PDB file of C-alpha atoms in Angstrom:
ATOM      1  CA  MET A   1       0.000   0.000   0.000  1.00 65.00           C
ATOM      2  CA  ALA A   2       1.437   3.352  -1.010  1.00 89.00           C
ATOM      3  CA  LEU A   3       1.024   6.056   1.614  1.00 93.00           C
ATOM      4  CA  LYS A   4       1.213   8.710  -1.111  1.00 95.00           C
ATOM      5  CA  ARG A   5      -2.474   8.075  -1.913  1.00 96.00           C
ATOM      6  CA  PHE A   6      -3.413   9.613   1.464  1.00 98.00           C
ATOM      7  CA  GLU A   7      -1.321  12.756   0.981  1.00 97.00           C
ATOM      8  CA  PRO A   8      -4.101  15.129  -0.175  1.00 98.00           C
ATOM      9  CA  ALA A   9      -6.227  14.243   2.857  1.00 98.00           C
ATOM     10  CA  VAL A  10      -3.259  14.537   5.206  1.00 98.00           C
ATOM     11  CA  LEU A  11      -2.299  17.939   3.759  1.00 98.00           C
ATOM     12  CA  ALA A  12      -5.835  19.232   4.344  1.00 98.00           C
ATOM     13  CA  LEU A  13      -5.820  17.786   7.854  1.00 98.00           C
ATOM     14  CA  ALA A  14      -2.444  19.357   8.621  1.00 98.00           C
ATOM     15  CA  ASP A  15      -3.694  22.781   7.520  1.00 98.00           C
ATOM     16  CA  ALA A  16      -6.844  22.503   9.639  1.00 98.00           C
ATOM     17  CA  LEU A  17      -4.942  21.331  12.716  1.00 98.00           C
ATOM     18  CA  ARG A  18      -2.281  24.026  12.402  1.00 98.00           C
ATOM     19  CA  ALA A  19      -5.003  26.678  12.024  1.00 97.00           C
ATOM     20  CA  ARG A  20      -6.461  25.598  15.379  1.00 97.00           C
ATOM     21  CA  GLY A  21      -3.167  24.849  17.082  1.00 97.00           C
ATOM     22  CA  TRP A  22      -4.326  21.281  17.724  1.00 98.00           C
ATOM     23  CA  ARG A  23      -2.381  18.050  17.960  1.00 98.00           C
ATOM     24  CA  ILE A  24      -3.769  14.561  17.331  1.00 98.00           C
ATOM     25  CA  ALA A  25      -3.060  10.955  18.232  1.00 98.00           C
ATOM     26  CA  SER A  26      -4.307   7.637  16.841  1.00 98.00           C
ATOM     27  CA  ALA A  27      -5.273   4.359  18.497  1.00 98.00           C
ATOM     28  CA  GLU A  28      -5.347   1.618  15.886  1.00 98.00           C
ATOM     29  CA  SER A  29      -6.197  -2.038  15.800  1.00 98.00           C
ATOM     30  CA  CYS A  30      -7.185  -3.326  12.341  1.00 97.00           C
ATOM     31  CA  THR A  31      -5.112  -0.694  10.528  1.00 98.00           C
ATOM     32  CA  GLY A  32      -1.948  -1.587  12.424  1.00 98.00           C
ATOM     33  CA  GLY A  33      -0.646   1.986  12.487  1.00 98.00           C
ATOM     34  CA  LEU A  34      -1.549   3.025   8.948  1.00 98.00           C
ATOM     35  CA  VAL A  35      -3.304   6.203  10.108  1.00 98.00           C
ATOM     36  CA  ALA A  36      -0.147   7.205  11.978  1.00 98.00           C
ATOM     37  CA  ALA A  37       2.022   6.203   9.017  1.00 98.00           C
ATOM     38  CA  ALA A  38      -0.087   8.264   6.604  1.00 98.00           C
ATOM     39  CA  CYS A  39       0.151  11.284   8.886  1.00 98.00           C
ATOM     40  CA  THR A  40       3.861  11.003   9.570  1.00 98.00           C
ATOM     41  CA  ALA A  41       4.702  10.446   5.899  1.00 97.00           C
ATOM     42  CA  LEU A  42       4.185  14.201   5.566  1.00 97.00           C
ATOM     43  CA  ALA A  43       7.239  16.297   6.414  1.00 96.00           C
ATOM     44  CA  GLY A  44       6.533  18.603   9.340  1.00 97.00           C
ATOM     45  CA  SER A  45       3.857  16.365  10.842  1.00 98.00           C
ATOM     46  CA  SER A  46       5.558  16.612  14.231  1.00 97.00           C
ATOM     47  CA  ASP A  47       3.848  20.032  14.449  1.00 97.00           C
ATOM     48  CA  TRP A  48       0.467  18.353  14.812  1.00 98.00           C
ATOM     49  CA  PHE A  49       0.846  14.553  15.151  1.00 98.00           C
ATOM     50  CA  GLU A  50       1.805  13.539  18.682  1.00 98.00           C
ATOM     51  CA  ARG A  51       1.622   9.743  18.791  1.00 98.00           C
ATOM     52  CA  GLY A  52       0.131   6.567  17.419  1.00 98.00           C
ATOM     53  CA  VAL A  53      -0.703   3.499  19.458  1.00 98.00           C
ATOM     54  CA  VAL A  54      -1.096   0.137  17.755  1.00 98.00           C
ATOM     55  CA  SER A  55      -3.359  -1.795  20.093  1.00 98.00           C
ATOM     56  CA  TYR A  56      -3.890  -4.914  18.021  1.00 97.00           C
ATOM     57  CA  SER A  57      -4.495  -7.309  20.904  1.00 98.00           C
ATOM     58  CA  ASN A  58      -7.135  -7.039  23.595  1.00 98.00           C
ATOM     59  CA  GLU A  59      -4.327  -6.893  26.166  1.00 98.00           C
ATOM     60  CA  ALA A  60      -2.829  -3.880  24.393  1.00 98.00           C
ATOM     61  CA  LYS A  61      -6.215  -2.149  24.358  1.00 98.00           C
ATOM     62  CA  GLN A  62      -6.403  -2.674  28.094  1.00 98.00           C
ATOM     63  CA  THR A  63      -2.842  -1.819  29.128  1.00 98.00           C
ATOM     64  CA  LEU A  64      -2.057   0.987  26.677  1.00 98.00           C
ATOM     65  CA  LEU A  65      -5.470   2.647  26.394  1.00 98.00           C
ATOM     66  CA  GLY A  66      -7.260   1.656  29.587  1.00 98.00           C
ATOM     67  CA  VAL A  67     -10.101  -0.204  27.867  1.00 98.00           C
ATOM     68  CA  PRO A  68     -11.776  -2.279  30.589  1.00 98.00           C
ATOM     69  CA  ALA A  69     -11.558  -6.054  30.068  1.00 98.00           C
ATOM     70  CA  GLU A  70     -15.239  -6.260  31.014  1.00 98.00           C
ATOM     71  CA  LEU A  71     -16.141  -3.959  28.128  1.00 98.00           C
ATOM     72  CA  ILE A  72     -14.319  -6.180  25.654  1.00 98.00           C
ATOM     73  CA  ALA A  73     -15.901  -9.295  27.160  1.00 98.00           C
ATOM     74  CA  ALA A  74     -19.393  -7.799  27.011  1.00 98.00           C
ATOM     75  CA  HIS A  75     -19.283  -6.241  23.527  1.00 97.00           C
ATOM     76  CA  GLY A  76     -16.257  -7.689  21.727  1.00 97.00           C
ATOM     77  CA  ALA A  77     -13.176  -5.819  20.580  1.00 98.00           C
ATOM     78  CA  VAL A  78     -14.984  -4.760  17.400  1.00 98.00           C
ATOM     79  CA  SER A  79     -17.732  -2.651  18.926  1.00 98.00           C
ATOM     80  CA  GLU A  80     -18.806   0.931  19.362  1.00 98.00           C
ATOM     81  CA  GLU A  81     -18.152   0.725  23.084  1.00 98.00           C
ATOM     82  CA  VAL A  82     -14.565  -0.434  22.666  1.00 98.00           C
ATOM     83  CA  ALA A  83     -13.817   2.052  19.876  1.00 98.00           C
ATOM     84  CA  ARG A  84     -15.082   4.918  22.048  1.00 98.00           C
ATOM     85  CA  ALA A  85     -13.076   3.643  25.024  1.00 98.00           C
ATOM     86  CA  MET A  86      -9.950   3.480  22.858  1.00 98.00           C
ATOM     87  CA  ALA A  87     -10.387   7.085  21.690  1.00 98.00           C
ATOM     88  CA  GLU A  88     -11.225   8.344  25.182  1.00 98.00           C
ATOM     89  CA  GLY A  89      -8.392   6.356  26.783  1.00 98.00           C
ATOM     90  CA  LEU A  90      -5.849   7.832  24.395  1.00 98.00           C
ATOM     91  CA  LEU A  91      -7.233  11.337  24.916  1.00 98.00           C
ATOM     92  CA  ALA A  92      -6.701  10.896  28.665  1.00 98.00           C
ATOM     93  CA  ARG A  93      -3.108   9.720  28.125  1.00 98.00           C
ATOM     94  CA  ALA A  94      -1.812  12.025  25.392  1.00 98.00           C
ATOM     95  CA  PRO A  95      -1.273  15.792  25.351  1.00 98.00           C
ATOM     96  CA  VAL A  96      -3.593  16.298  22.364  1.00 98.00           C
ATOM     97  CA  GLU A  97      -6.892  17.952  21.511  1.00 98.00           C
ATOM     98  CA  LEU A  98      -8.229  15.163  19.292  1.00 98.00           C
ATOM     99  CA  THR A  99      -7.889  11.396  18.972  1.00 98.00           C
ATOM    100  CA  VAL A 100      -9.126   8.803  16.522  1.00 98.00           C
ATOM    101  CA  ALA A 101      -9.528   5.074  17.124  1.00 98.00           C
ATOM    102  CA  VAL A 102     -10.269   2.182  14.803  1.00 98.00           C
ATOM    103  CA  THR A 103     -11.111  -1.423  15.537  1.00 98.00           C
ATOM    104  CA  GLY A 104     -12.444  -3.873  12.995  1.00 98.00           C
ATOM    105  CA  ILE A 105     -12.260  -7.052  10.974  1.00 98.00           C
ATOM    106  CA  ALA A 106     -10.062  -6.563   7.919  1.00 97.00           C
ATOM    107  CA  GLY A 107     -10.138 -10.224   6.893  1.00 96.00           C
ATOM    108  CA  PRO A 108      -9.876 -12.544   5.278  1.00 95.00           C
ATOM    109  CA  GLY A 109     -10.655 -14.379   8.550  1.00 93.00           C
ATOM    110  CA  GLY A 110     -11.999 -13.157  11.856  1.00 93.00           C
ATOM    111  CA  ALA A 111     -15.650 -12.747  10.968  1.00 92.00           C
ATOM    112  CA  VAL A 112     -18.221 -13.705  13.589  1.00 90.00           C
ATOM    113  CA  PRO A 113     -22.030 -13.729  13.441  1.00 90.00           C
ATOM    114  CA  GLY A 114     -23.206 -10.138  13.063  1.00 92.00           C
ATOM    115  CA  LYS A 115     -19.680  -8.888  12.373  1.00 96.00           C
ATOM    116  CA  PRO A 116     -18.608  -9.850   8.849  1.00 97.00           C
ATOM    117  CA  VAL A 117     -15.263  -8.994   7.297  1.00 97.00           C
ATOM    118  CA  GLY A 118     -15.282  -5.260   6.613  1.00 98.00           C
ATOM    119  CA  THR A 119     -16.975  -4.349   9.908  1.00 98.00           C
ATOM    120  CA  VAL A 120     -15.043  -1.417  11.386  1.00 98.00           C
ATOM    121  CA  TRP A 121     -15.846   0.930  14.239  1.00 98.00           C
ATOM    122  CA  LEU A 122     -14.291   4.377  13.990  1.00 98.00           C
ATOM    123  CA  ALA A 123     -14.367   6.653  17.027  1.00 98.00           C
ATOM    124  CA  TRP A 124     -13.001  10.075  17.847  1.00 98.00           C
ATOM    125  CA  ALA A 125     -12.643  12.043  21.045  1.00 98.00           C
ATOM    126  CA  ARG A 126     -12.213  15.659  22.030  1.00 97.00           C
ATOM    127  CA  PRO A 127     -12.555  16.976  25.562  1.00 96.00           C
ATOM    128  CA  GLY A 128     -16.266  16.640  26.299  1.00 92.00           C
ATOM    129  CA  ASN A 129     -17.128  15.172  22.895  1.00 94.00           C
ATOM    130  CA  THR A 130     -16.854  11.587  21.705  1.00 96.00           C
ATOM    131  CA  GLY A 131     -18.427  10.093  18.613  1.00 98.00           C
ATOM    132  CA  ALA A 132     -18.398   6.846  16.696  1.00 98.00           C
ATOM    133  CA  VAL A 133     -19.543   5.486  13.374  1.00 98.00           C
ATOM    134  CA  LEU A 134     -19.928   1.968  12.031  1.00 98.00           C
ATOM    135  CA  LEU A 135     -18.312   1.296   8.664  1.00 98.00           C
ATOM    136  CA  ARG A 136     -19.334  -1.649   6.495  1.00 98.00           C
ATOM    137  CA  LEU A 137     -16.523  -1.934   3.991  1.00 98.00           C
ATOM    138  CA  GLY A 138     -16.038  -4.229   1.022  1.00 97.00           C
ATOM    139  CA  GLY A 139     -13.037  -5.714  -0.659  1.00 97.00           C
ATOM    140  CA  ASP A 140      -9.995  -7.606   0.478  1.00 97.00           C
ATOM    141  CA  ARG A 141      -7.839  -6.898   3.546  1.00 97.00           C
ATOM    142  CA  THR A 142      -5.916  -4.112   1.834  1.00 97.00           C
ATOM    143  CA  ALA A 143      -9.101  -2.434   0.593  1.00 97.00           C
ATOM    144  CA  VAL A 144     -10.696  -2.549   4.056  1.00 98.00           C
ATOM    145  CA  ARG A 145      -7.618  -1.082   5.705  1.00 98.00           C
ATOM    146  CA  GLU A 146      -7.235   1.664   3.066  1.00 98.00           C
ATOM    147  CA  ALA A 147     -10.906   2.608   3.312  1.00 98.00           C
ATOM    148  CA  THR A 148     -10.592   2.736   7.098  1.00 98.00           C
ATOM    149  CA  VAL A 149      -7.644   5.122   6.853  1.00 98.00           C
ATOM    150  CA  ASP A 150      -9.606   7.268   4.377  1.00 98.00           C
ATOM    151  CA  ALA A 151     -12.555   7.395   6.787  1.00 98.00           C
ATOM    152  CA  ALA A 152     -10.349   8.174   9.784  1.00 98.00           C
ATOM    153  CA  LEU A 153      -8.599  11.036   7.993  1.00 98.00           C
ATOM    154  CA  ALA A 154     -11.933  12.419   6.758  1.00 98.00           C
ATOM    155  CA  ARG A 155     -13.398  12.324  10.276  1.00 98.00           C
ATOM    156  CA  LEU A 156     -10.322  13.980  11.781  1.00 98.00           C
ATOM    157  CA  LEU A 157     -10.555  16.710   9.130  1.00 98.00           C
ATOM    158  CA  ALA A 158     -14.264  17.285   9.770  1.00 97.00           C
ATOM    159  CA  VAL A 159     -13.712  17.621  13.510  1.00 97.00           C
ATOM    160  CA  ALA A 160     -10.636  19.828  13.037  1.00 97.00           C
ATOM    161  CA  ARG A 161     -12.561  22.130  10.706  1.00 96.00           C
ATOM    162  CA  HIS A 162     -15.790  22.296  12.701  1.00 93.00           C
ATOM    163  CA  GLY A 163     -14.621  21.573  16.242  1.00 79.00           C
ATOM    164  CA  ALA A 164     -17.207  18.893  16.981  1.00 65.00           C
TER     165      ALA A 164
END
């Protein structure tokens, strides 16, 4: 996967974040750090990108982001509740104004009843404001991961531009 394809979105995001004086961080499961990689591929991203956490395992979600084990047990790692907890946990741990979190099933395996391959939860957090959206993505593993990065960058840009 070429990170260059994300450059226009990252440039727009960088401009919006710099205009507000905001910094961001990412908490990623199914994308394995691709949001962070897309952001840091841009020279000067240290002005606005603070950190990326790859929390691929449930243990990592718990220890690095503070996601309660009970939440994962009750809803599964691929759930709105866990995605929100990832975004909120990172916001509490990083000196940033905005976080994004993704957790999903990129495939080709991993599907469970009600959660087919391509199921991704995307969440974001700002102080006092957390949101989440369910993505139902098609294609192979690469396509799901690329579409997730596209969606994460678009959501970050929307929040950076509009503040909510």
